[in-house]
C-alpha cells in the first residue's frame, strides 16, 4: 500500500541536504561553541554563520535572532517576559491562536492578573482589524499577539497592516510565524514588529529547534539562567547540529520558494477541483486565498462519520488531520473551527489537508479515492 503524507502543517519531512549537513556537523563539528580552543571556535563559527543566514533571509540583523528549542518555547518566553519585565498590562489576541499562545496567555492572566482581550474573528477565519483598532484605543500598555498563518485553516494575516496599527497605538506586536516561515516571503525590515517565532520542523528542518526574532533594545529578559549562550537570553549549550540543520532548511526553502509554491498551489487547486467533482456539497473552512500549504474542508458526510474518519483514512495509508497534531487524537472539536462554524457543522467531519513540495497529484487521487470509501 502506498502511503500518502498530507499532514505537513503538523511536521515535514527533512530535506536530504539537511540530513547531510547535520550528520557532518554531528561527526566533525562537535566542539562546544563556548570553548575558546579551536574545536570550540569552529563550532561557534558554524553557529554564527547559521544565525547570519537566517537573519539575512528575514532581513534583520543577526543579533536579533535567538535560538530556542522550539516554537512553543519561544512563544512562552516572549509572552511571559513581556508581562513580567516589559510591564505589559494587557494582551490582545484571537481565540484561534495556537495553544502555545492561547494557553500561555491564560496562565499569565491568572498569575499576573493582566487584562486579556480577544479580537473578533470573521466567519471566514480572518481577523477583524476594525475590531483590533477599536480595542487598541484603550490607554493601557498592550502587546498584540496574532499569528501570521493559522495552522488549522491557513488564513494569512496582513502583518504589515497589523504592525502599522500597533505602532500607531503604541502597542507591542508579537507574531507566531511557525506556519509561514519558509513558505512565504517575509521581510521584517518593512514590518513594524517586535517579536516573532519560527520552528524548523515545519519547513523541512529538524524537530527540537526554533528561533525567535527579538527586536534590538526590546528589553526582553531570559526565562531561565545559566551560561552566557545567546547573550544570556537563552542559556544552555547550543544544539549546533540542529541549528545548522534549521539554517540549511530555511536557505533551501528560500531558494526554492517560487517553484515549490507553484507546485503546491497546483496541488491545492487540483484537490479543490476533485472535491468539487466527487463531493460538490463540500465547503472550505477559511478563505480561498489562504496559504497554499493548508486546505481545511467541511465534508458533506453525516455526523456519525466524524469520530472514525481519521482512523479509516489511516487504514488506507492516508495521513491527514482534523486540526493541530496536539489535538488530533481528541474528540473535542477544534477550537479554531468552533469560532467559525455553526453547532451543526461543527459536528460534521472537517479535515485539514496540508501539502509540501514532496506531494504529487497521485497523492491527491489516492486521498480522494479513499474519501469515496468512507
Ligand atoms: N505555533 C504554530 C502556529 C504551530 O503550528 C505550532 C506547531 O504545531 C507551534 C506553534 C508549536 O511549535 P513547536 O512544535 O516548535 O513547539
Short mmCIF file of C-alpha atoms and ligand atoms in Angstrom, two decimals:
data_model
loop_
_atom_site.label_atom_id
_atom_site.label_comp_id
_atom_site.label_asym_id
_atom_site.label_seq_id
_atom_site.Cartn_x
_atom_site.Cartn_y
_atom_site.Cartn_z
CA UNK A 1 0.00 0.00 0.00
CA UNK A 2 1.37 3.40 -0.98
CA UNK A 3 1.36 5.74 1.97
CA UNK A 4 0.34 9.34 1.45
CA UNK A 5 1.53 12.10 3.79
CA UNK A 6 -0.76 15.13 3.67
CA UNK A 7 -0.12 16.42 7.19
CA UNK A 8 2.69 18.87 6.54
CA UNK A 9 1.29 21.51 8.89
CA UNK A 10 2.00 19.05 11.74
CA UNK A 11 5.54 18.41 10.66
CA UNK A 12 7.56 17.98 7.48
CA UNK A 13 10.00 15.50 6.03
CA UNK A 14 13.64 16.57 6.30
CA UNK A 15 15.36 17.53 3.07
CA UNK A 16 18.25 15.15 2.28
CA UNK A 17 20.66 18.10 2.13
CA UNK A 18 19.64 18.99 5.69
CA UNK A 19 20.31 15.46 6.92
CA UNK A 20 23.73 15.51 5.21
CA UNK A 21 24.66 18.85 6.74
CA UNK A 22 23.53 17.81 10.21
CA UNK A 23 25.38 14.49 10.00
CA UNK A 24 28.56 16.32 9.05
CA UNK A 25 28.24 18.69 12.00
CA UNK A 26 27.46 15.83 14.41
CA UNK A 27 30.52 13.92 13.24
CA UNK A 28 33.00 16.72 12.73
CA UNK A 29 31.99 19.95 14.44
CA UNK A 30 31.39 18.55 17.90
CA UNK A 31 33.12 21.28 19.89
CA UNK A 32 31.28 23.34 22.47
CA UNK A 33 30.73 26.80 20.94
CA UNK A 34 31.61 28.39 24.29
CA UNK A 35 35.08 26.76 24.40
CA UNK A 36 37.93 29.02 23.39
CA UNK A 37 40.08 26.32 21.73
CA UNK A 38 39.96 25.57 18.02
CA UNK A 39 37.22 22.92 18.36
CA UNK A 40 35.01 25.40 20.17
CA UNK A 41 35.86 28.24 17.81
CA UNK A 42 34.96 26.05 14.86
CA UNK A 43 31.55 25.15 16.37
CA UNK A 44 30.97 28.82 17.22
CA UNK A 45 31.72 29.89 13.68
CA UNK A 46 29.33 27.27 12.24
CA UNK A 47 26.67 28.50 14.68
CA UNK A 48 27.13 32.17 13.86
CA UNK A 49 27.06 31.52 10.12
CA UNK A 50 23.67 29.86 10.62
CA UNK A 51 22.40 32.86 12.57
CA UNK A 52 23.59 35.24 9.84
CA UNK A 53 21.97 33.18 7.13
CA UNK A 54 18.59 33.11 8.91
CA UNK A 55 18.81 36.84 9.68
CA UNK A 56 19.58 37.66 6.04
CA UNK A 57 16.55 35.76 4.77
CA UNK A 58 14.26 37.67 7.16
CA UNK A 59 16.12 40.96 6.54
CA UNK A 60 17.04 41.59 10.18
CA UNK A 61 20.38 41.80 11.95
CA UNK A 62 21.99 38.62 13.25
CA UNK A 63 21.91 39.81 16.91
CA UNK A 64 18.13 39.87 16.68
CA UNK A 65 17.89 36.10 16.11
CA UNK A 66 17.85 33.95 19.27
CA UNK A 67 17.80 30.15 19.07
CA UNK A 68 15.29 28.24 21.20
CA UNK A 69 14.29 24.58 21.48
CA UNK A 70 11.02 25.07 19.57
CA UNK A 71 8.24 27.46 18.66
CA UNK A 72 6.37 26.72 21.87
CA UNK A 73 9.35 27.76 24.00
CA UNK A 74 9.84 30.97 22.03
CA UNK A 75 6.15 31.93 22.35
CA UNK A 76 6.21 31.23 26.11
CA UNK A 77 9.38 33.23 26.59
CA UNK A 78 8.23 36.32 24.72
CA UNK A 79 4.76 36.47 26.25
CA UNK A 80 5.97 35.83 29.81
CA UNK A 81 8.84 38.27 29.71
CA UNK A 82 6.65 40.91 28.09
CA UNK A 83 4.34 40.77 31.10
CA UNK A 84 6.97 40.24 33.79
CA UNK A 85 9.75 42.52 32.52
CA UNK A 86 8.25 44.92 29.99
CA UNK A 87 5.26 45.57 32.26
CA UNK A 88 2.66 44.76 29.65
CA UNK A 89 -0.72 45.04 31.37
CA UNK A 90 -2.89 43.71 28.58
CA UNK A 91 -2.57 41.09 25.84
CA UNK A 92 -4.78 41.27 22.76
CA UNK A 93 -5.01 38.02 20.79
CA UNK A 94 -7.58 35.93 18.96
CA UNK A 95 -9.33 32.74 20.03
CA UNK A 96 -7.86 30.96 17.00
CA UNK A 97 -4.21 31.28 18.04
CA UNK A 98 -2.18 28.10 18.55
CA UNK A 99 -2.37 26.62 22.05
CA UNK A 100 1.29 27.59 22.57
CA UNK A 101 0.00 31.18 22.71
CA UNK A 102 -3.57 30.68 23.99
CA UNK A 103 -2.67 28.54 26.99
CA UNK A 104 0.36 30.66 27.84
CA UNK A 105 -1.79 33.79 27.93
CA UNK A 106 -4.41 32.03 30.08
CA UNK A 107 -1.70 31.16 32.61
CA UNK A 108 -0.26 34.68 32.57
CA UNK A 109 -3.72 36.11 33.13
CA UNK A 110 -4.13 34.01 36.30
CA UNK A 111 -0.62 34.62 37.53
CA UNK A 112 -0.26 38.36 36.85
CA UNK A 113 -3.93 39.37 36.64
CA UNK A 114 -3.36 41.07 33.32
CA UNK A 115 -6.24 42.12 31.09
CA UNK A 116 -6.83 39.80 28.14
CA UNK A 117 -8.95 40.85 25.16
CA UNK A 118 -9.86 38.69 22.19
CA UNK A 119 -10.16 40.37 18.81
CA UNK A 120 -13.16 39.20 16.73
CA UNK A 121 -12.73 36.54 14.11
CA UNK A 122 -14.83 36.82 10.95
CA UNK A 123 -16.87 33.77 9.81
CA UNK A 124 -14.19 33.06 7.18
CA UNK A 125 -11.49 32.88 9.87
CA UNK A 126 -9.93 36.27 9.14
CA UNK A 127 -9.04 38.60 12.00
CA UNK A 128 -11.32 41.63 12.19
CA UNK A 129 -8.84 44.52 12.00
CA UNK A 130 -11.52 47.15 12.66
CA UNK A 131 -12.14 45.46 15.99
CA UNK A 132 -8.38 45.44 16.63
CA UNK A 133 -8.23 49.21 16.09
CA UNK A 134 -11.18 49.66 18.49
CA UNK A 135 -9.52 47.50 21.15
CA UNK A 136 -6.27 49.42 20.89
CA UNK A 137 -7.93 52.76 21.62
CA UNK A 138 -7.68 51.94 25.37
CA UNK A 139 -4.75 53.63 27.08
CA UNK A 140 -3.03 50.64 28.71
CA UNK A 141 0.36 49.03 27.98
CA UNK A 142 -0.58 46.35 25.44
CA UNK A 143 1.01 43.54 23.50
CA UNK A 144 -0.82 42.21 20.44
CA UNK A 145 -0.17 38.53 19.69
CA UNK A 146 -1.57 37.41 16.34
CA UNK A 147 -0.30 34.52 14.24
CA UNK A 148 0.81 35.10 10.65
CA UNK A 149 -0.74 31.95 9.18
CA UNK A 150 -3.34 29.93 11.03
CA UNK A 151 -2.14 26.34 11.39
CA UNK A 152 -5.61 24.81 11.01
CA UNK A 153 -7.30 26.82 8.28
CA UNK A 154 -4.38 28.56 6.58
CA UNK A 155 -5.74 32.12 6.72
CA UNK A 156 -3.00 34.73 6.28
CA UNK A 157 -2.80 37.86 8.44
CA UNK A 158 -1.64 41.11 6.86
CA UNK A 159 1.28 41.56 9.26
CA UNK A 160 2.39 44.84 7.67
CA UNK A 161 -1.03 46.33 8.35
CA UNK A 162 -1.23 44.93 11.89
CA UNK A 163 2.30 46.23 12.53
CA UNK A 164 1.19 49.73 11.47
CA UNK A 165 -1.92 49.57 13.65
CA UNK A 166 0.18 48.51 16.65
CA UNK A 167 2.75 51.22 16.01
CA UNK A 168 0.06 53.91 15.73
CA UNK A 169 -1.40 52.78 19.04
CA UNK A 170 1.89 52.25 20.93
CA UNK A 171 1.28 48.53 21.28
CA UNK A 172 3.97 45.86 21.05
CA UNK A 173 3.44 43.31 18.27
CA UNK A 174 4.32 39.62 18.53
CA UNK A 175 3.53 37.14 15.78
CA UNK A 176 3.72 33.35 15.79
CA UNK A 177 5.10 32.73 12.30
CA UNK A 178 5.59 29.00 12.68
CA UNK A 179 3.39 28.23 9.66
CA UNK A 180 4.69 30.97 7.38
CA UNK A 181 8.50 30.97 7.71
CA UNK A 182 9.98 29.10 4.77
CA UNK A 183 6.66 29.27 2.91
CA UNK A 184 6.05 32.99 2.31
CA UNK A 185 8.38 35.89 1.58
CA UNK A 186 8.85 37.63 4.93
CA UNK A 187 10.65 40.94 5.29
CA UNK A 188 10.82 42.02 8.90
CA UNK A 189 12.55 45.31 7.99
CA UNK A 190 9.46 46.60 6.30
CA UNK A 191 7.14 45.27 9.02
CA UNK A 192 6.78 47.10 12.30
CA UNK A 193 7.16 44.12 14.60
CA UNK A 194 8.81 43.50 17.98
CA UNK A 195 8.86 39.70 18.25
CA UNK A 196 8.25 36.66 16.07
CA UNK A 197 8.86 32.93 16.36
CA UNK A 198 9.57 30.08 13.95
CA UNK A 199 10.13 26.33 14.18
CA UNK A 200 12.45 24.30 11.93
CA UNK A 201 10.39 21.13 11.67
CA UNK A 202 7.65 22.98 9.81
CA UNK A 203 9.99 23.86 6.93
CA UNK A 204 11.78 20.54 6.34
CA UNK A 205 14.29 21.03 9.14
CA UNK A 206 14.81 19.05 12.36
CA UNK A 207 12.46 18.89 15.34
CA UNK A 208 13.51 20.41 18.66
CA UNK A 209 14.86 23.67 17.30
CA UNK A 210 13.33 27.06 16.60
CA UNK A 211 14.22 30.70 16.83
CA UNK A 212 12.82 34.00 17.93
CA UNK A 213 13.29 37.43 16.40
CA UNK A 214 13.71 39.86 19.28
CA UNK A 215 13.90 43.46 18.12
CA UNK A 216 17.04 45.27 19.21
CA UNK A 217 16.75 47.03 22.61
CA UNK A 218 13.39 45.38 23.29
CA UNK A 219 14.31 44.84 26.96
CA UNK A 220 13.20 41.19 26.91
CA UNK A 221 14.77 39.14 29.73
CA UNK A 222 15.60 35.43 29.94
CA UNK A 223 13.19 32.90 31.45
CA UNK A 224 15.95 30.82 33.00
CA UNK A 225 19.54 31.32 33.95
CA UNK A 226 22.89 29.71 33.35
CA UNK A 227 25.73 30.49 30.96
CA UNK A 228 26.21 33.32 28.55
CA UNK A 229 24.91 31.49 25.48
CA UNK A 230 22.64 33.56 23.24
CA UNK A 231 23.90 36.63 25.14
CA UNK A 232 22.39 35.17 28.31
CA UNK A 233 18.89 35.42 26.84
CA UNK A 234 18.64 31.67 26.34
CA UNK A 235 21.37 29.89 28.28
CA UNK A 236 22.32 26.24 27.70
CA UNK A 237 24.85 24.67 25.32
CA UNK A 238 23.64 25.29 21.80
CA UNK A 239 22.39 22.32 19.72
CA UNK A 240 24.78 23.16 16.89
CA UNK A 241 23.67 20.34 14.56
CA UNK A 242 20.01 21.32 14.97
CA UNK A 243 20.76 24.99 14.37
CA UNK A 244 22.80 24.22 11.25
CA UNK A 245 20.01 21.93 10.02
CA UNK A 246 17.46 24.68 10.58
CA UNK A 247 19.53 27.27 8.70
CA UNK A 248 20.12 24.86 5.81
CA UNK A 249 16.41 24.04 5.64
CA UNK A 250 15.49 27.73 5.56
CA UNK A 251 18.11 28.51 2.91
CA UNK A 252 16.73 25.74 0.68
CA UNK A 253 13.11 26.76 1.27
CA UNK A 254 14.03 30.33 0.44
CA UNK A 255 15.98 29.42 -2.69
CA UNK A 256 13.18 27.18 -4.00
CA UNK A 257 10.25 29.25 -2.75
CA UNK A 258 8.75 30.27 -6.10
CA UNK A 259 8.95 26.83 -7.78
CA UNK A 260 7.77 24.92 -4.73
CA UNK A 261 4.93 27.33 -4.08
CA UNK A 262 3.85 26.95 -7.65
CA UNK A 263 3.83 23.18 -7.38
CA UNK A 264 1.93 23.23 -4.07
CA UNK A 265 -0.59 25.75 -5.43
CA UNK A 266 -1.23 23.38 -8.34
CA UNK A 267 -1.88 20.51 -5.93
CA UNK A 268 -4.27 22.55 -3.82
CA UNK A 269 -6.23 23.70 -6.87
CA UNK A 270 -6.30 20.13 -8.18
CA UNK A 271 -7.67 18.84 -4.86
CA UNK A 272 -10.36 21.53 -4.80
CA UNK A 273 -11.34 20.60 -8.39
CA UNK A 274 -11.54 16.89 -7.48
CA UNK A 275 -13.62 17.60 -4.38
CA UNK A 276 -15.99 19.70 -6.49
CA UNK A 277 -16.50 16.70 -8.78
CA UNK A 278 -16.79 13.99 -6.10
CA UNK A 279 -18.34 15.88 -3.17
CA UNK A 280 -19.95 19.00 -4.65
CA UNK A 281 -21.52 19.98 -1.32
CA UNK A 282 -18.14 20.29 0.45
CA UNK A 283 -17.14 23.68 1.86
CA UNK A 284 -13.82 25.33 2.57
CA UNK A 285 -13.20 26.34 6.18
CA UNK A 286 -11.29 29.58 5.83
CA UNK A 287 -10.64 31.57 2.69
CA UNK A 288 -9.77 30.53 -0.85
CA UNK A 289 -6.77 32.85 -0.78
CA UNK A 290 -5.25 31.30 2.35
CA UNK A 291 -1.73 29.85 2.29
CA UNK A 292 -1.30 27.17 -0.38
CA UNK A 293 0.13 24.62 2.04
CA UNK A 294 -3.13 24.25 4.01
CA UNK A 295 -6.68 23.38 2.95
CA UNK A 296 -9.36 22.76 5.57
CA UNK A 297 -12.61 21.29 4.27
CA UNK A 298 -16.01 20.53 5.73
CA UNK A 299 -17.20 17.29 4.20
CA UNK A 300 -20.87 16.66 3.39
CA UNK A 301 -20.86 13.44 5.45
CA UNK A 302 -23.18 12.53 8.34
CA UNK A 303 -22.06 13.32 11.91
CA UNK A 304 -21.65 9.59 12.56
CA UNK A 305 -18.57 9.53 10.31
CA UNK A 306 -16.71 12.19 12.30
CA UNK A 307 -15.11 10.18 15.07
CA UNK A 308 -13.65 7.46 12.85
CA UNK A 309 -12.71 9.37 9.70
CA UNK A 310 -9.03 9.83 10.55
CA UNK A 311 -8.71 6.20 11.61
CA UNK A 312 -10.41 4.99 8.43
CA UNK A 313 -8.16 7.12 6.22
CA UNK A 314 -5.12 5.96 8.16
CA UNK A 315 -6.15 2.34 7.48
CA UNK A 316 -5.83 3.25 3.81
CA UNK A 317 -2.40 4.77 4.32
CA UNK A 318 -3.56 8.40 4.21
CA UNK A 319 -2.22 10.81 6.82
CA UNK A 320 -4.30 13.97 7.24
CA UNK A 321 -5.60 15.60 10.40
CA UNK A 322 -8.58 17.29 11.95
CA UNK A 323 -6.67 20.20 13.38
CA UNK A 324 -3.36 20.67 15.08
CA UNK A 325 -1.41 17.48 15.80
CA UNK A 326 -1.63 18.02 19.54
CA UNK A 327 -5.41 17.71 19.29
CA UNK A 328 -5.86 15.18 16.53
CA UNK A 329 -6.46 12.30 18.94
CA UNK A 330 -9.03 14.34 20.82
CA UNK A 331 -12.77 14.05 20.34
CA UNK A 332 -13.18 17.70 21.28
CA UNK A 333 -13.94 19.86 18.22
CA UNK A 334 -11.17 22.17 17.07
CA UNK A 335 -11.07 25.48 18.98
CA UNK A 336 -10.44 27.22 15.65
CA UNK A 337 -13.44 25.75 13.84
CA UNK A 338 -15.57 26.34 16.95
CA UNK A 339 -15.09 30.09 16.36
CA UNK A 340 -16.28 29.87 12.77
CA UNK A 341 -18.81 27.09 12.23
CA UNK A 342 -22.41 26.58 13.35
CA UNK A 343 -23.06 23.93 16.02
CA UNK A 344 -24.43 21.59 13.33
CA UNK A 345 -21.45 21.99 11.01
CA UNK A 346 -19.03 21.53 13.87
CA UNK A 347 -20.36 18.01 14.37
CA UNK A 348 -19.67 17.08 10.75
CA UNK A 349 -16.22 15.88 9.69
CA UNK A 350 -13.75 18.60 8.74
CA UNK A 351 -10.28 17.68 7.57
CA UNK A 352 -7.06 19.63 7.33
CA UNK A 353 -5.05 18.59 4.30
CA UNK A 354 -1.57 20.13 4.29
CA UNK A 355 0.88 19.87 1.43
CA UNK A 356 4.60 20.04 0.76
CA UNK A 357 6.65 20.02 -2.43
CA UNK A 358 7.11 16.27 -1.90
CA UNK A 359 3.42 15.64 -2.67
CA UNK A 360 2.18 14.68 -6.12
CA UNK A 361 -1.16 14.60 -7.97
CA UNK A 362 -1.12 10.87 -7.40
CA UNK A 363 -1.27 11.53 -3.63
CA UNK A 364 -4.36 13.66 -4.17
CA UNK A 365 -6.01 10.97 -6.30
CA UNK A 366 -5.35 8.35 -3.61
CA UNK A 367 -6.74 10.66 -0.93
CA UNK A 368 -9.92 11.40 -2.90
CA UNK A 369 -10.37 7.70 -3.74
CA UNK A 370 -10.02 6.85 -0.04
CA UNK A 371 -12.56 9.53 0.90
CA UNK A 372 -15.07 7.98 -1.50
CA UNK A 373 -14.99 4.74 0.50
CA UNK A 374 -15.72 6.45 3.83
N1 LIG B 1 2.60 27.70 16.56
C1 LIG B 1 2.01 27.17 15.49
C2 LIG B 1 1.18 28.04 14.62
C3 LIG B 1 2.18 25.82 15.18
O1 LIG B 1 1.57 25.31 14.11
C4 LIG B 1 2.97 25.03 16.03
C5 LIG B 1 3.15 23.59 15.77
O2 LIG B 1 2.20 22.83 15.76
C6 LIG B 1 3.59 25.63 17.13
C7 LIG B 1 3.39 26.97 17.37
C8 LIG B 1 4.47 24.87 18.05
O3 LIG B 1 5.75 24.73 17.50
P1 LIG B 1 6.78 23.65 18.09
O4 LIG B 1 6.30 22.31 17.62
O5 LIG B 1 8.10 24.00 17.51
O6 LIG B 1 6.75 23.79 19.56
#
